[in-house]
Short mmCIF file of C-alpha atoms and ligand atoms in Angstrom, two decimals:
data_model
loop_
_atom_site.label_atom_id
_atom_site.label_comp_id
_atom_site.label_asym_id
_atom_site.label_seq_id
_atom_site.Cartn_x
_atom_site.Cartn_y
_atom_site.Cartn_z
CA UNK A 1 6.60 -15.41 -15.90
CA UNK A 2 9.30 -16.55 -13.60
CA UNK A 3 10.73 -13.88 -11.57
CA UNK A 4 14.67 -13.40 -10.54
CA UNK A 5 13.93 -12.26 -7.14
CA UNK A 6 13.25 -15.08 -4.36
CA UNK A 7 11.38 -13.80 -2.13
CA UNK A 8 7.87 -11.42 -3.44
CA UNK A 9 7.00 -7.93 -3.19
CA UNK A 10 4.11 -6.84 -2.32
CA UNK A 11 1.55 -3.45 -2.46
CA UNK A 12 -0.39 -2.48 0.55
CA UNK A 13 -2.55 0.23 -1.02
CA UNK A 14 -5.67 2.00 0.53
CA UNK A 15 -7.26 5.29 1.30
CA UNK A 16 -5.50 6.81 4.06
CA UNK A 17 -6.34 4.95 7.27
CA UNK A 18 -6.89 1.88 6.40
CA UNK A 19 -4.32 0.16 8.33
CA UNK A 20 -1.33 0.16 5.79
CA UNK A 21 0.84 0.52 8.05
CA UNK A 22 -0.13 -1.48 10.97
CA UNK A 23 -0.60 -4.49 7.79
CA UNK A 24 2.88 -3.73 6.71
CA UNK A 25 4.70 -3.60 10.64
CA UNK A 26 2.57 -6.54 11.15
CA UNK A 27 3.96 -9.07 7.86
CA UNK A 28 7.62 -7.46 8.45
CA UNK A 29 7.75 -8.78 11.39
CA UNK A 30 6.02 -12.37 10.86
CA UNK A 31 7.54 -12.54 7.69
CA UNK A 32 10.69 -11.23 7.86
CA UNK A 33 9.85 -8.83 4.70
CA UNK A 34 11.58 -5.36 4.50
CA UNK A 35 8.72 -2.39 4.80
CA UNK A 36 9.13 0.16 2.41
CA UNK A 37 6.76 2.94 3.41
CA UNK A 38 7.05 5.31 0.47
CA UNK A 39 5.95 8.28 2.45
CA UNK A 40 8.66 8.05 4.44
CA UNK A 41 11.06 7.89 1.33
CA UNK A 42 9.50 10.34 0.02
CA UNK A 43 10.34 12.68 2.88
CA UNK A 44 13.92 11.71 3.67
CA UNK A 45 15.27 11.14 0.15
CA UNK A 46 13.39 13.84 -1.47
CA UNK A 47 11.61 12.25 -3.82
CA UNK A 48 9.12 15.58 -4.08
CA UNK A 49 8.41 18.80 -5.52
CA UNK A 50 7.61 20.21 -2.27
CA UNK A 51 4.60 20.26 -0.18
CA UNK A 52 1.36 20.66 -1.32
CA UNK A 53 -1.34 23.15 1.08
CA UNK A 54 -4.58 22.24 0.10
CA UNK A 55 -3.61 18.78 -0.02
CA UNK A 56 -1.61 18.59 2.83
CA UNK A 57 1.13 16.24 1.28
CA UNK A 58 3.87 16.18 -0.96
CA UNK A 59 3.74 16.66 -4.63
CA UNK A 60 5.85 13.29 -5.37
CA UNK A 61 8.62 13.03 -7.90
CA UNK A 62 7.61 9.56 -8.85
CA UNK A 63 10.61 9.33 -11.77
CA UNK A 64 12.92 9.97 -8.43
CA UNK A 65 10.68 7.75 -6.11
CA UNK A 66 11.24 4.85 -8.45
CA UNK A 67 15.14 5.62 -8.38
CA UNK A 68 15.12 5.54 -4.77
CA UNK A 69 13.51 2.63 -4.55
CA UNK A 70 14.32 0.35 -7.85
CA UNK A 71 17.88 -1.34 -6.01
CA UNK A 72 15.56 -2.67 -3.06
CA UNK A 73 12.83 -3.59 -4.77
CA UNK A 74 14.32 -5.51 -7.19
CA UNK A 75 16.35 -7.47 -4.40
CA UNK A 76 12.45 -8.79 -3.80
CA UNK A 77 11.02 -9.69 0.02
CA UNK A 78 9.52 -5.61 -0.04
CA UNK A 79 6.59 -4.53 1.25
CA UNK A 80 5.09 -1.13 -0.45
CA UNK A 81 3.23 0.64 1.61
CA UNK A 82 1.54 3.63 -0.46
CA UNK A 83 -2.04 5.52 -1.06
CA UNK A 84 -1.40 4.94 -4.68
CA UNK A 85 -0.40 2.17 -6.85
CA UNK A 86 -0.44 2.69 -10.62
CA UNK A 87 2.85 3.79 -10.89
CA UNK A 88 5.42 1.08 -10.51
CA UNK A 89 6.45 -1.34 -12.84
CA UNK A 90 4.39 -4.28 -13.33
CA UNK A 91 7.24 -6.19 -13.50
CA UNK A 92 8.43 -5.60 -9.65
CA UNK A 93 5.30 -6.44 -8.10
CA UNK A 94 3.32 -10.08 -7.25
CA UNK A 95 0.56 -9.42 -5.13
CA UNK A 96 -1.29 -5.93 -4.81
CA UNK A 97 -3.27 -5.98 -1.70
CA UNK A 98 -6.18 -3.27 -1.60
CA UNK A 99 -7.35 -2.82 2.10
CA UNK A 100 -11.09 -1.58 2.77
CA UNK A 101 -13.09 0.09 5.58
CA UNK A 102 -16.17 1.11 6.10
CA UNK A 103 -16.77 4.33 6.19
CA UNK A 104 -17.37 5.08 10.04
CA UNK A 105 -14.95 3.23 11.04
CA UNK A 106 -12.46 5.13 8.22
CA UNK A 107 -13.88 8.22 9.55
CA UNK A 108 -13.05 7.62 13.53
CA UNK A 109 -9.60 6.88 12.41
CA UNK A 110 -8.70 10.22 10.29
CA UNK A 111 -10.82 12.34 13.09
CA UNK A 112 -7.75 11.13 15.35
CA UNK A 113 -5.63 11.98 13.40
CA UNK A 114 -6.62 15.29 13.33
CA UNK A 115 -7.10 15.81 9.86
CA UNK A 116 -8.49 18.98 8.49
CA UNK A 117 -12.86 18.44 6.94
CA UNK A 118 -11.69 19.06 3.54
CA UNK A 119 -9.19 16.08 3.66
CA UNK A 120 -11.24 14.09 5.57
CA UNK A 121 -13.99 14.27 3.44
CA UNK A 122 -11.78 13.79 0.51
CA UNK A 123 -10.68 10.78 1.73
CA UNK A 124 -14.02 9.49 2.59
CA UNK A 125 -15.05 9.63 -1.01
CA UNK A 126 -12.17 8.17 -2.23
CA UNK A 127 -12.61 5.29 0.25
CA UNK A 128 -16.58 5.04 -0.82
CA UNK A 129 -16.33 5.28 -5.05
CA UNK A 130 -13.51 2.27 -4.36
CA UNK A 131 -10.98 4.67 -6.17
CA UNK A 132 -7.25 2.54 -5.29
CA UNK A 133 -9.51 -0.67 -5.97
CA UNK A 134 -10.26 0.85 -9.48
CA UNK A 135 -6.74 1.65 -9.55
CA UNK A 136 -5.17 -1.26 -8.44
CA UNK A 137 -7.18 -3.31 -11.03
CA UNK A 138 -6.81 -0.63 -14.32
CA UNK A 139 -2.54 -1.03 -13.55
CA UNK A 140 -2.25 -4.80 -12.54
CA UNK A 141 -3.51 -8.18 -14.21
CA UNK A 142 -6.57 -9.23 -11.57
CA UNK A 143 -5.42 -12.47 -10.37
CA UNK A 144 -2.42 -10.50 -8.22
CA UNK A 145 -4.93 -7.97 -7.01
CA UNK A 146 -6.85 -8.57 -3.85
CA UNK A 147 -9.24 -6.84 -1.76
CA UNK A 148 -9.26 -7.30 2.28
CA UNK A 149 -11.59 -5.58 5.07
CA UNK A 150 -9.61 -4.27 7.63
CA UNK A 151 -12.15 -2.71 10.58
CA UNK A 152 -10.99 -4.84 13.26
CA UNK A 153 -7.94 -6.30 14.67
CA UNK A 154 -9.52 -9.86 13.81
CA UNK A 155 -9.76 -9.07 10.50
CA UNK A 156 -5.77 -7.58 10.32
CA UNK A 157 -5.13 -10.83 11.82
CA UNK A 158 -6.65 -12.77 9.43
CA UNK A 159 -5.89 -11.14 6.65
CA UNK A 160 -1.77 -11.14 7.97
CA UNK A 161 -2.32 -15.05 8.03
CA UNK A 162 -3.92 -14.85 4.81
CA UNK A 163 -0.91 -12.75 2.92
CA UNK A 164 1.91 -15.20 4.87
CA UNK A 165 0.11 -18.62 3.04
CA UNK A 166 0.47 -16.65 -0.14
CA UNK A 167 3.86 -15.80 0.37
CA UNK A 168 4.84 -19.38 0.97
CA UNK A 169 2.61 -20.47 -2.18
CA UNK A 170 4.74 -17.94 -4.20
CA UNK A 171 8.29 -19.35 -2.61
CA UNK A 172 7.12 -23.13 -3.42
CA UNK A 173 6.25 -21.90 -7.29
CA UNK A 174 9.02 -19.47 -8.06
CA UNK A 175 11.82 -21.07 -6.31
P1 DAT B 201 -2.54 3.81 6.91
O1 DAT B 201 -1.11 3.39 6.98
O2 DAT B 201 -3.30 3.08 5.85
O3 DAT B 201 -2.75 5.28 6.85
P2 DAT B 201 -2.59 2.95 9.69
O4 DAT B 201 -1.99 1.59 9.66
O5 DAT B 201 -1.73 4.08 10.14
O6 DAT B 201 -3.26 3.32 8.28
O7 DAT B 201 -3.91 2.84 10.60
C1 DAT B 201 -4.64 3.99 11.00
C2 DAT B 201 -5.18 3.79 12.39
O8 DAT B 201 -6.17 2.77 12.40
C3 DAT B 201 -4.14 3.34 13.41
O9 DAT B 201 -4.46 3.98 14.63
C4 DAT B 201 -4.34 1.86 13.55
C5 DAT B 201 -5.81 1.68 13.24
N1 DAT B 201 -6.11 0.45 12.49
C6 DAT B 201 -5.69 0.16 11.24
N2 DAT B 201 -6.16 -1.01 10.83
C7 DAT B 201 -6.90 -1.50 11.84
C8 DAT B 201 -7.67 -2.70 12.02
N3 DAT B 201 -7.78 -3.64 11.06
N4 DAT B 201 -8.30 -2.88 13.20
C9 DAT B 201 -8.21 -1.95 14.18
N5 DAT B 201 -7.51 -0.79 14.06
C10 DAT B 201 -6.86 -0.57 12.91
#
């Protein structure tokens, strides 16, 4: 299917720590693509239920998420940045990109961040039973999902370089 927008959108998924983010700053900038972090929408636009102890995060709204997002997004040229991944239309996305990490490595990264053992190890299972892989393949068709390492800054780089000769595949087929 041809798509109206002209420029792709794109998932960054992954267990917490992974290096959504840094993967998402990193192709908005080379790129020129617009970074939707859906955390942060989530926050300022209110796109919750309020906040969640246990789980220390917000019990999302995803009906209102997908309001606050569906303009952009359908303008193409976004990046979504978000630990989950089943719940936007198949129809807005073109690539899903599922970033890994080993499980040291994942661990180093959430100890800095001070999170709290419960989450942590929370997180660390998710990361090791391959949950937003399983995820990202039970909501999309598998030739748009892909699954990158990201331990080191070589393999961000790479995989940046990787996600920009994609981009320009998609812009010579769809334009
Ligand atoms: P996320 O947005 O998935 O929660 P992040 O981008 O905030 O993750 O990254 C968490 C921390 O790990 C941050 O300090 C940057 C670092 N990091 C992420 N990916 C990395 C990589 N491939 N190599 C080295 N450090 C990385």
């Amino acid at each position: 299917m041809i798509a109206m927008r002209q420029s792709p959108n794109i998932i960054v998924t992954g267990t917490p720590g992974v290096g959504k983010t840094t993967h998402c700053d990193g192709l908005a900038d080379k790129l020129g693509l617009r970074h939707i972090s859906v955390n942060q929408v989530v926050k300022d636009k209110g796109c919750h239920e309020g906040w969640d102890e246990d789980f220390q995060s917000w019990i999302v709204d995803e009906d209102k998420l997908l309001d606050a997002i569906e303009d952009e997004v359908k303008q193409g040229g976004c990046l979504i940045d978000w630990h989950a991944c089943d719940l936007f239309p198949r129809s807005w996305i073109d690539l899903v990109v599922v970033l890994r990490v080993d499980s040291t490595t994942l661990y180093d990264r959430l100890k800095a961040r001070n999170y709290a053992e419960a989450k942590l190890q929370e997180n660390l299972d998710s990361e090791i039973m391959e949950v937003l892989l399983q995820e990202a393949r039970d909501s999309y068709d598998d030739e748009i999902v892909i699954e990158l390492t990201s331990n080191t800054s070589d393999e961000m780089e790479t995989n940046v370089d990787r996600i920009e000769e994609w981009v320009k595949q998609w812009k010579a087929d769809n334009n």
